[in-house]
Amino acid sequence: MKPLARPAAFALVASFALYATAQSSLPKAVFTAKTIAIINDTKTGEVSDGALDQLNRWGHFKIIDDPETADIVLRFDHKNERDGRNTQKTDDTGKTTDWGYTMTFSSEVHMHAYLKGSDTAFYSTKSSDGKKKGGQACVSSFEDAWLAQR
């Protein structure tokens, strides 16, 4: 590595580390919040069922139905992705000797947390677990961040 490249690379890595740390800090209002509500933009109630189960286990927030009056709102959505790929093998003459098609599927539950009156999420996470487990995992991730910074 060239003499000037090493300090520049270190500075770049350090700045990304500081940025990541700054992004993971929860606002102070999160620690004084008393109520929480869920908005479920998925096509199934299983995601919110899992989230409610985890919130009840945690026991820190009072769960309310009205997102307008809640101190924190957890908004869930669900993303599905499909990716198809053609594969072909050719011999030395250029003739196709084998072909195939593969399809992969992925599914994720996303959660964004908002403070009362804010349109900008202060915390976001996702889970590739199933619907109910995805809701649980997202709330658990928020709980872990909350406890780590408490």
XYZ file of C-alpha atoms in Angstrom:
150
model
C 0.000 0.000 0.000
C 1.308 3.466 -0.848
C 2.413 5.614 2.108
C -0.441 8.142 1.782
C -3.102 5.568 0.973
C -2.931 3.853 4.384
C -3.812 6.970 6.472
C -6.517 7.897 3.967
C -8.033 4.410 4.170
C -7.913 4.502 7.976
C -9.622 7.907 8.028
C -12.335 6.638 5.706
C -12.996 3.560 7.849
C -13.005 5.660 11.030
C -15.484 8.130 9.558
C -17.842 5.293 8.569
C -17.583 3.865 12.091
C -18.452 7.254 13.620
C -21.337 7.689 11.176
C -22.720 4.257 12.056
C -22.448 5.045 15.777
C -24.209 8.374 15.330
C -26.995 6.737 13.329
C -27.634 4.118 15.982
C -28.138 6.638 18.808
C -31.728 6.807 19.939
C -33.225 10.241 20.712
C -33.659 11.100 24.404
C -37.440 11.284 23.989
C -37.487 7.520 23.350
C -36.415 6.895 26.954
C -39.221 9.028 28.417
C -41.920 7.637 26.121
C -44.745 5.828 27.883
C -47.075 4.726 25.069
C -46.566 2.870 21.803
C -48.840 2.043 18.857
C -48.512 -0.193 15.811
C -49.418 0.577 12.223
C -49.457 -2.615 10.207
C -49.068 -1.948 6.470
C -48.571 -5.651 5.739
C -51.299 -7.826 4.279
C -51.467 -10.005 7.370
C -52.219 -9.523 11.032
C -49.543 -12.034 11.986
C -46.796 -9.393 11.865
C -48.581 -7.122 14.345
C -49.495 -10.168 16.475
C -45.803 -11.014 16.769
C -44.918 -7.402 17.528
C -47.619 -7.198 20.216
C -46.405 -10.464 21.773
C -42.864 -9.096 22.023
C -43.998 -5.698 23.346
C -46.072 -7.467 26.020
C -43.065 -9.635 26.977
C -40.883 -6.535 27.236
C -43.535 -4.784 29.320
C -42.007 -1.303 29.143
C -44.613 0.572 27.075
C -48.363 0.853 27.369
C -49.729 -0.366 24.028
C -52.490 1.853 22.652
C -54.584 1.738 19.482
C -54.349 5.404 18.458
C -51.092 6.217 16.610
C -51.958 9.951 16.766
C -51.620 10.032 20.562
C -48.849 7.435 21.020
C -45.398 8.614 22.057
C -43.845 6.070 19.658
C -45.366 4.523 16.532
C -44.018 1.317 15.022
C -44.881 1.019 11.319
C -44.512 -2.395 9.676
C -44.386 -3.300 6.003
C -43.537 -6.451 4.118
C -41.338 -6.754 1.041
C -41.157 -9.726 -1.315
C -38.475 -10.037 -3.958
C -38.046 -12.498 -6.799
C -34.956 -12.905 -8.901
C -34.761 -15.144 -11.959
C -31.566 -16.021 -13.799
C -30.896 -17.828 -17.050
C -27.764 -19.939 -17.227
C -26.163 -21.309 -20.367
C -23.057 -23.374 -20.901
C -21.386 -23.545 -24.270
C -18.743 -25.842 -25.677
C -15.571 -24.748 -27.527
C -17.496 -24.291 -30.771
C -20.000 -21.904 -29.167
C -22.858 -24.366 -29.263
C -25.107 -24.316 -26.178
C -24.702 -27.606 -24.358
C -26.704 -26.921 -21.222
C -29.142 -24.305 -20.074
C -31.184 -23.676 -17.002
C -33.252 -21.163 -15.113
C -33.129 -20.499 -11.393
C -35.564 -18.478 -9.352
C -34.919 -17.169 -5.854
C -37.459 -15.657 -3.507
C -36.905 -13.508 -0.441
C -39.262 -11.939 2.033
C -38.589 -9.349 4.729
C -40.584 -7.602 7.420
C -39.493 -3.972 7.858
C -40.161 -1.851 10.931
C -39.709 1.908 11.243
C -40.129 3.668 14.605
C -41.354 7.268 14.808
C -41.663 9.708 17.663
C -44.971 11.517 18.141
C -45.396 14.224 15.520
C -42.384 13.181 13.422
C -42.380 12.001 9.819
C -38.785 10.770 10.065
C -38.027 7.374 11.552
C -35.543 7.386 14.426
C -35.035 3.625 14.223
C -35.408 1.090 11.411
C -34.822 -2.621 11.253
C -35.836 -5.634 9.209
C -36.145 -9.374 9.581
C -36.200 -12.192 7.071
C -38.054 -14.402 9.562
C -41.643 -15.396 8.856
C -44.528 -13.025 9.472
C -45.156 -13.439 13.201
C -41.498 -14.106 13.994
C -40.546 -11.133 11.825
C -42.730 -8.833 13.935
C -41.223 -10.272 17.098
C -37.663 -9.967 15.786
C -38.100 -6.324 14.774
C -39.462 -5.328 18.197
C -36.737 -7.382 19.875
C -34.109 -5.502 17.842
C -35.585 -2.176 18.998
C -35.665 -3.431 22.592
C -31.979 -4.435 22.384
C -31.015 -0.989 21.048
C -33.113 0.683 23.748
C -31.540 -1.391 26.536
C -28.004 -0.916 25.188
C -28.348 2.857 25.257
C -30.344 3.189 28.465
